Coordinates of C-alpha atoms and ligand atoms in Angstrom, one line a residue:
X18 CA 0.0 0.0 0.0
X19 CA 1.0 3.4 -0.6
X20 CA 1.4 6.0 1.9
X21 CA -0.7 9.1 0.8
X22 CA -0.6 12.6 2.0
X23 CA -3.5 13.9 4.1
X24 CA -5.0 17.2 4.6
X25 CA -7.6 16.1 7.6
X26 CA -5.6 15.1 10.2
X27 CA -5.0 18.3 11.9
X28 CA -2.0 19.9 12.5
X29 CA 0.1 19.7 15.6
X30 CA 1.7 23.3 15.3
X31 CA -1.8 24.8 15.8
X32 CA -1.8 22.7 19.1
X33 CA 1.9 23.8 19.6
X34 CA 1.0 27.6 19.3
X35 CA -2.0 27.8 21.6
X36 CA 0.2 26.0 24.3
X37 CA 3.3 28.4 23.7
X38 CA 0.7 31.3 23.9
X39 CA -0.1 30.5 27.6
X40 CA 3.1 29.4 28.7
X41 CA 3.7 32.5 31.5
X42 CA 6.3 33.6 29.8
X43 CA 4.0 34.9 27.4
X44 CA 1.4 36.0 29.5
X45 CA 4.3 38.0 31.0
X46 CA 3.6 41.6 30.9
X47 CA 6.7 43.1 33.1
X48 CA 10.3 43.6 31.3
X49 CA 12.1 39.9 30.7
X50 CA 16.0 39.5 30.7
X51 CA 15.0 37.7 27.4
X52 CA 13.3 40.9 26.0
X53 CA 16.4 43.2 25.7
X54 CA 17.8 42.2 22.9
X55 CA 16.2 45.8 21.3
X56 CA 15.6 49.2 22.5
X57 CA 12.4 50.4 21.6
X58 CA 10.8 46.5 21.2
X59 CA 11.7 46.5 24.8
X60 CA 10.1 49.8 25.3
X61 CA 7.0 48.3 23.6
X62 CA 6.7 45.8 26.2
X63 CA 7.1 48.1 29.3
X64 CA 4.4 50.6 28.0
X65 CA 2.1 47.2 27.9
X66 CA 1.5 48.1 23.5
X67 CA -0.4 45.4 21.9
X68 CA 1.6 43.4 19.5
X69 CA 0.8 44.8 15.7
X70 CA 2.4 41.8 14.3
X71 CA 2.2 38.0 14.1
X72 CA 5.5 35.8 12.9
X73 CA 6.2 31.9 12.4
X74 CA 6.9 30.8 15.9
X75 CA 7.8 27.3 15.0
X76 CA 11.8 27.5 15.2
X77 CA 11.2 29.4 18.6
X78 CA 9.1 26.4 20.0
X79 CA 11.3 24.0 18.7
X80 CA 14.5 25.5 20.6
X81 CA 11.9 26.1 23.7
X82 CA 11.5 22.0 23.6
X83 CA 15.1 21.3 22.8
X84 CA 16.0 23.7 26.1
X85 CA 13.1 22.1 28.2
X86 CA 14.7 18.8 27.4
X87 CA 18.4 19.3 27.8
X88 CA 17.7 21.7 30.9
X89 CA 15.7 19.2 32.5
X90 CA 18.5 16.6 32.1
X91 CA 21.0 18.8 33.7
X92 CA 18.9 19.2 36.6
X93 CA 18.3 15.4 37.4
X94 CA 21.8 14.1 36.0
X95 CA 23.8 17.1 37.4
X96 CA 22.1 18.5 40.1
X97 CA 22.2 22.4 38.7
X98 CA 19.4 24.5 39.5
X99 CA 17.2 25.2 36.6
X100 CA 14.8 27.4 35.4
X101 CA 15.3 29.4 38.7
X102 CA 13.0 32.7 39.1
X103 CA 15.0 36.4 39.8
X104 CA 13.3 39.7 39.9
X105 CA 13.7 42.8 41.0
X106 CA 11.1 46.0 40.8
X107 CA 11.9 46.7 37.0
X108 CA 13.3 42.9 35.6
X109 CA 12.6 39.4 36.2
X110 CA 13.6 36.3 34.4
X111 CA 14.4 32.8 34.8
X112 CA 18.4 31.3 35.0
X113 CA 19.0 28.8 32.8
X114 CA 21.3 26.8 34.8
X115 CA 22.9 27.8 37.9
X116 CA 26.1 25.7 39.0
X117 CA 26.7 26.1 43.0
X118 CA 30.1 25.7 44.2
X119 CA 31.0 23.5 47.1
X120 CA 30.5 26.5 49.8
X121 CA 26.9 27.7 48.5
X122 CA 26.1 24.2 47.7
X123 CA 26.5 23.2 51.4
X124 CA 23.4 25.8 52.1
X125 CA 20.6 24.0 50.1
X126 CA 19.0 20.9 51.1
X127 CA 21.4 17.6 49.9
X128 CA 18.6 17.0 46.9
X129 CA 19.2 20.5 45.3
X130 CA 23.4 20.2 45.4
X131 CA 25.2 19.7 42.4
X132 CA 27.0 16.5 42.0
X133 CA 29.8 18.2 40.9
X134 CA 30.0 21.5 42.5
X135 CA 31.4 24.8 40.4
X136 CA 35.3 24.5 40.1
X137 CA 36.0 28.1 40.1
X138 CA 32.8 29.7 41.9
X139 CA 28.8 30.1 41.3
X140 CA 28.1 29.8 37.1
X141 CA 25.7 30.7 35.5
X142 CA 24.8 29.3 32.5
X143 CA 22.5 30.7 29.2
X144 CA 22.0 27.7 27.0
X145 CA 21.3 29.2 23.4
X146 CA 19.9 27.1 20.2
X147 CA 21.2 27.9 17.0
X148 CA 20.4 26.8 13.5
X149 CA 23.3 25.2 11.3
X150 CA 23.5 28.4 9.1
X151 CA 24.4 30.7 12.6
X152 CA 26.8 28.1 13.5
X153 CA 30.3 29.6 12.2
X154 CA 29.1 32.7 13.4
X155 CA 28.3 31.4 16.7
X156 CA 32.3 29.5 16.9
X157 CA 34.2 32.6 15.4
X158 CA 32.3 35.5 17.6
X159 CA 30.4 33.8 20.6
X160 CA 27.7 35.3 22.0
X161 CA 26.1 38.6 20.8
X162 CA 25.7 41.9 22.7
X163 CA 22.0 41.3 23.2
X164 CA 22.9 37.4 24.3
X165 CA 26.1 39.1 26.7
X166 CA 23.4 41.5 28.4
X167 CA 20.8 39.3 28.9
X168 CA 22.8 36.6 30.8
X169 CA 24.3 39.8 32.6
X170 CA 20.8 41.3 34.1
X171 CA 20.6 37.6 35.3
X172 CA 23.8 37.4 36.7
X173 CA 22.9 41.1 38.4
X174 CA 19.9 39.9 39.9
X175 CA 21.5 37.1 41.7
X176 CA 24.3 39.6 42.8
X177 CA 21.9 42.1 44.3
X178 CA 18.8 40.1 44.8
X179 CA 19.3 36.3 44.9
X180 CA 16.6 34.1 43.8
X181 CA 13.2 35.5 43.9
X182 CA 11.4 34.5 47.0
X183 CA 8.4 32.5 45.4
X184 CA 6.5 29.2 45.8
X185 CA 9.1 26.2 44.9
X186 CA 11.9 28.0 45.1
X187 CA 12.1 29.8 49.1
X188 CA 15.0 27.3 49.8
X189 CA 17.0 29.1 47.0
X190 CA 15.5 32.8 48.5
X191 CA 16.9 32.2 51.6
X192 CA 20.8 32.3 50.3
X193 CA 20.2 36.0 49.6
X194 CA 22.7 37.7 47.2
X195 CA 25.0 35.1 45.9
X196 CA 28.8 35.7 44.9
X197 CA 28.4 34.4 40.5
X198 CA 32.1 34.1 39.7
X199 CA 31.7 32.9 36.3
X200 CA 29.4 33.3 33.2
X201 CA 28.3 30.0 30.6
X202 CA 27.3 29.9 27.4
X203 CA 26.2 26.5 25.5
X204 CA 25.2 27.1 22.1
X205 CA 23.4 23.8 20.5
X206 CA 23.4 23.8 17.1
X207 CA 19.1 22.7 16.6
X208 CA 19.7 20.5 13.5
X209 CA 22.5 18.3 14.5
X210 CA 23.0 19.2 18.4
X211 CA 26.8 20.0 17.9
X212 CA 27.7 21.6 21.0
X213 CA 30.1 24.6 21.4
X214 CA 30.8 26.3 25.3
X215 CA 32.6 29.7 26.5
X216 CA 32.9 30.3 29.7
X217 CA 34.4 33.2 31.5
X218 CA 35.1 35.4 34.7
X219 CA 31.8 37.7 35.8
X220 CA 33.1 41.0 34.8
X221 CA 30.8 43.8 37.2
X222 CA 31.7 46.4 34.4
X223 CA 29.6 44.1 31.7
X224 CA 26.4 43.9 34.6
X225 CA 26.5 47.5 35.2
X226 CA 26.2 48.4 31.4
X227 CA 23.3 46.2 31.3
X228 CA 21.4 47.2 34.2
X229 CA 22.1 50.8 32.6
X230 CA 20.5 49.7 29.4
X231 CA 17.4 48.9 31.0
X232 CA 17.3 51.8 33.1
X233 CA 17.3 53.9 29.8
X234 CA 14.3 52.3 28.4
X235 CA 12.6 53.0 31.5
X236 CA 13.5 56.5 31.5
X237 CA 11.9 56.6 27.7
X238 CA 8.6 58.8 27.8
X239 CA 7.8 56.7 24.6
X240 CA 8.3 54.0 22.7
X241 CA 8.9 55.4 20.0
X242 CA 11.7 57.3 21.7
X243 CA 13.5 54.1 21.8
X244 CA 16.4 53.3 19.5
X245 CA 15.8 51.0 16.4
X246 CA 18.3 48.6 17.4
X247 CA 18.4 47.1 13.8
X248 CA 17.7 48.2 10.1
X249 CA 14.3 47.0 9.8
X250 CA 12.5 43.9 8.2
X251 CA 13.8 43.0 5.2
X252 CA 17.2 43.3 6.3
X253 CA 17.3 41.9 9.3
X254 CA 15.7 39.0 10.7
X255 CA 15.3 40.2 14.5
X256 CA 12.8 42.6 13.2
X257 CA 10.8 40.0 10.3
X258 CA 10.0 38.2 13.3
X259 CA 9.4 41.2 15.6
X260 CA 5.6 41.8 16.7
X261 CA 5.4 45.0 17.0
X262 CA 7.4 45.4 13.9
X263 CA 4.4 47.7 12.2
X264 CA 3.8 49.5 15.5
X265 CA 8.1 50.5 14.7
X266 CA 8.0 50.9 11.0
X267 CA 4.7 51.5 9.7
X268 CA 3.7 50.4 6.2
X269 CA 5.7 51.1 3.4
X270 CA 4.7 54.1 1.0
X271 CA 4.1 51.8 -1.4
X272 CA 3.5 48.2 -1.5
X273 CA 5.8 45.8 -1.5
X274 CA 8.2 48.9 -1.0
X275 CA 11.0 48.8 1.5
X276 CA 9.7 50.5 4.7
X277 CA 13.2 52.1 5.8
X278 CA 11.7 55.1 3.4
X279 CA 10.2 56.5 7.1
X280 CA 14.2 57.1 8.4
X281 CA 14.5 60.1 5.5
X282 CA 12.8 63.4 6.6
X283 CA 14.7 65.8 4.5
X284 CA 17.9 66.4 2.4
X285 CA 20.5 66.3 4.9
X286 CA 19.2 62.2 5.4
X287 CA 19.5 62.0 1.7
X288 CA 22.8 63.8 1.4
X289 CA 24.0 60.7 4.5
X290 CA 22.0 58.0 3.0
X291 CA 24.1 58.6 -0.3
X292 CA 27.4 58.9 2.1
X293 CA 26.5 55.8 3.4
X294 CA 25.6 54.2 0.0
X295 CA 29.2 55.2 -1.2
X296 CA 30.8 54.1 1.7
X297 CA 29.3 50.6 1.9
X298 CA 30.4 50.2 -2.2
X299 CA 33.5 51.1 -1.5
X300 CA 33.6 48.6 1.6
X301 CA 32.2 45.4 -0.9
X302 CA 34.8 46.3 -4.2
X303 CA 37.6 46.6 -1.5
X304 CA 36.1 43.5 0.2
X305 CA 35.5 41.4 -3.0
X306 CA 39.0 42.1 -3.9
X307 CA 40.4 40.8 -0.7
X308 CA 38.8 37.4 -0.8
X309 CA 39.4 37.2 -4.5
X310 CA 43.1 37.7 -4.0
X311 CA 43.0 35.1 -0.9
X312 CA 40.8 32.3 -2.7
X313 CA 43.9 32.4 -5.6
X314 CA 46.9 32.1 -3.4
X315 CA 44.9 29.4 -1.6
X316 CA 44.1 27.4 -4.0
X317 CA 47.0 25.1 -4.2
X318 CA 47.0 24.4 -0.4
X319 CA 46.0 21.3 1.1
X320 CA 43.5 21.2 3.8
X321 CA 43.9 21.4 7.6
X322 CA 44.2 24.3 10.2
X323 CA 46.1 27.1 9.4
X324 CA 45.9 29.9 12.8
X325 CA 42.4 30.4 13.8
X326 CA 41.0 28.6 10.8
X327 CA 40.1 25.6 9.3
X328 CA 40.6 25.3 5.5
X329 CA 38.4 22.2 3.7
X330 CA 37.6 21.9 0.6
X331 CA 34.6 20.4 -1.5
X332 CA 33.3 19.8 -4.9
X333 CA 35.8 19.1 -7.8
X334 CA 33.6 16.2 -8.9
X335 CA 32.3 15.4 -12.3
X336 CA 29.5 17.2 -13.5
X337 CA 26.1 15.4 -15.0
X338 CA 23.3 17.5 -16.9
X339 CA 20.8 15.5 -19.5
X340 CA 21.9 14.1 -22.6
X341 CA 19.7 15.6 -25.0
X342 CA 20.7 13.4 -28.1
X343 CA 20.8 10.2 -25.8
X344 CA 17.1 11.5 -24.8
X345 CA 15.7 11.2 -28.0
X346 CA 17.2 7.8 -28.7
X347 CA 15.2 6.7 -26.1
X348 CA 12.0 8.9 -26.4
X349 CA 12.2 6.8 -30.1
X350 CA 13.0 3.4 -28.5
X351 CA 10.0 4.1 -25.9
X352 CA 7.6 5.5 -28.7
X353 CA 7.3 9.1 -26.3
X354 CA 6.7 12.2 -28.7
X355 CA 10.0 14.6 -28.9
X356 CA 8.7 17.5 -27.4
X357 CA 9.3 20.0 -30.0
X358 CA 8.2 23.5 -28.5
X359 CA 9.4 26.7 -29.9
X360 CA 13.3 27.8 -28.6
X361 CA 13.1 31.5 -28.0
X362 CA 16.9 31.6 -27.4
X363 CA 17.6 29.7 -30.5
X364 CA 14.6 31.7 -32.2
X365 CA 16.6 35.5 -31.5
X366 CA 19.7 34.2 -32.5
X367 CA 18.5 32.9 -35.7
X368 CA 16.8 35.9 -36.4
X369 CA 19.6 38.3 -35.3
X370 CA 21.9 36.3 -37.6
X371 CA 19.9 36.3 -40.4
X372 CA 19.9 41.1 -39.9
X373 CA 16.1 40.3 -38.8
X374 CA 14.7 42.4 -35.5
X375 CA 13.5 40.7 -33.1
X376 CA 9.7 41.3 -32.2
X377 CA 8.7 42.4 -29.2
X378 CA 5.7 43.0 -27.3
X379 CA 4.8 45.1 -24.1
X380 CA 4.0 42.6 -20.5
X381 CA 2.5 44.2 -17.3
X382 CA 6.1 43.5 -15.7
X383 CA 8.6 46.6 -15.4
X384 CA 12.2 46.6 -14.9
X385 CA 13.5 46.9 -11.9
X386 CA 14.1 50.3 -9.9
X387 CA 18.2 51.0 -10.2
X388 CA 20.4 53.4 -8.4
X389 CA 22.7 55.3 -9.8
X390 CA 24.6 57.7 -7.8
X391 CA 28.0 59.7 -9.1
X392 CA 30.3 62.5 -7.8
X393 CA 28.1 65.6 -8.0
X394 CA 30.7 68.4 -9.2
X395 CA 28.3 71.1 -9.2
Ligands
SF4_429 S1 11.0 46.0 14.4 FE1 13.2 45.8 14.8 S2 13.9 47.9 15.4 FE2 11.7 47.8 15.6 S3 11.2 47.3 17.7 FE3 11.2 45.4 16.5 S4 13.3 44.6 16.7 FE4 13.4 46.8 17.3

């Protein structure tokens, strides 16, 4: 029997949403570690705005089940604290994974200690899942600024606060504010679970500058005083998937336009935007040329690790496209009809051979819309 496709049988990820929409997290009205990762969509929270804008969630609930998962198995294998509550009067969050060290660990009930306690103090760990196309990105640079301040206000709040004294968790309250030596990140890569860890020394200068980025967003008298903290859908993916992304941006002037159009009030924006424009050509020719000139010295070199990289290479096998006169052979042998429809490439050439013109005819497509910018030497 033959397995068909079916369209009744409903689908899971409607299930999935509906559950993800009343997890508390996203019932969660007050500022979360997790939402500072922009300026004014943090602002958008605080003031309470409703969300203008709905996104595919399904990568985000995958990475919330592969977290629930490995978190889970850290607590019961490893004994780290999980999904711990902090808060203070304008943040709150929940740790990842907190790893006590032997002295702390002696405070908490036996059943809550680590089986191996923190070598070098209390961690703190942010476990992040990434998809296989962030994954150099994620080895090369680490976490980024947004992933670094988040883990920070976390780190903060168990520096000033401790955990939050709540239902479950008063045994962890009653340590009070807890000495984090050290700061963890796991990235898992989602589609093949390669695993990549940094770990380094707390560094207070790192949780000041994040509790001051929160208190600047608090101090905003609107959202829309807030700074766009990236260049828009379109071009970047934070805000594609952003819901108050129209609430930021607006609609474009006209559709299917680019909606950056809004950041240009007058001519002194223009005059910039063609600065920029300049700048950011000069950047790519100088940039192309760089990697064209590396590629050819390379290209002799066997692979292997050369400094902070790895060099491998692929491809350099044979090539297989259809072979039309071995086609027809067997379009013949199998009685099939040659399909013989006109070749407009072949057709043009023919005629521009033969000193014909070619005839055209108007479609409801137009070209596309080019720049063209030049020194003005007015
Ligand atoms: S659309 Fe982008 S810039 Fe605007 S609030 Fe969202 S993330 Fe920030």
């Amino acid at each position: 029997m033959t397995a068909q496709p079916v369209e009744t049988a409903p689908s899971l990820w409607t299930a999935a949403h509906d559950v993800d929409a009343r997890r508390p997290r996203s019932l969660q009205t007050q500022l979360g570690a997790s939402d500072t990762v922009c300026e004014r969509r943090a602002a958008y929270i605080l003031a309470g705005t409703t969300p203008t804008d709905q996104s595919d969630k399904r990568a985000a609930i995958l990475g919330t089940y592969i977290h629930e998962g490995l978190l889970g198995a850290a607590r019961t294998e490893y004994g780290w604290l999980v999904e711990a509550a902090v808060a203070n009067e304008s943040i709150r969050g929940h740790v990842d994974a907190v790893q006590l060290d032997e002295a702390t660990a002696a405070r908490v009930p036996a059943r809550h200690r680590p089986l191996v306690p923190a070598e070098h103090g209390v961690t703190v760990e942010d476990v992040k899942t990434k998809s296989t196309w962030l994954w150099d990105k994620v080895r090369r640079y680490g976490p980024t600024q947004a992933e670094l301040r988040q883990v920070y206000l976390y780190a903060d709040l168990l520096r000033t606060v401790g955990f939050e004294d709540r239902r479950g968790q008063r045994y962890l309250a009653k340590l009070g504010p807890l000495e984090v030596a050290r700061i963890r990140f796991r990235f898992v890569n989602r589609d093949n679970g390669e695993e990549h860890i940094e770990e380094f020394p707390f560094d207070p200068n790192e949780a000041t500058r994040a509790r001051w980025w929160v208190q600047r967003v608090r101090e905003l008298n609107t959202p829309e005083e807030g700074r766009r903290d990236f260049d828009g859908p379109g071009l970047d993916a934070i805000c594609d998937y952003c819901p108050f992304m129209t609430a930021c941006w607006g609609l474009p002037e006209r559709p299917g336009g680019p909606v950056q159009t809004v950041l240009i009030h007058d001519d002194a924006d223009r005059a910039q935007a063609l600065e920029d424009y300049v700048r950011g050509h000069e950047l790519e020719t100088e940039g192309k040329r760089l990697k064209k000139l590396a590629r050819a010295k390379i290209d002799a070199s066997p692979a292997g690790v050369y400094g902070a990289n790895e060099l491998a290479w692929t491809g350099g096998n044979p090539k297989y496209v259809p072979d039309v006169e071995a086609m027809v052979d067997l379009h013949e042998i199998a009685r099939i009809v040659v399909p013989m429809l006109p070749d407009e490439k072949r057709m043009v050439s023919n005629l521009k051979a033969a000193g014909l013109a070619v005839p055209e005819k108007k479609t409801s497509q137009t070209t596309p819309k080019t720049i063209n910018v030049k020194p003005y030497k007015g």
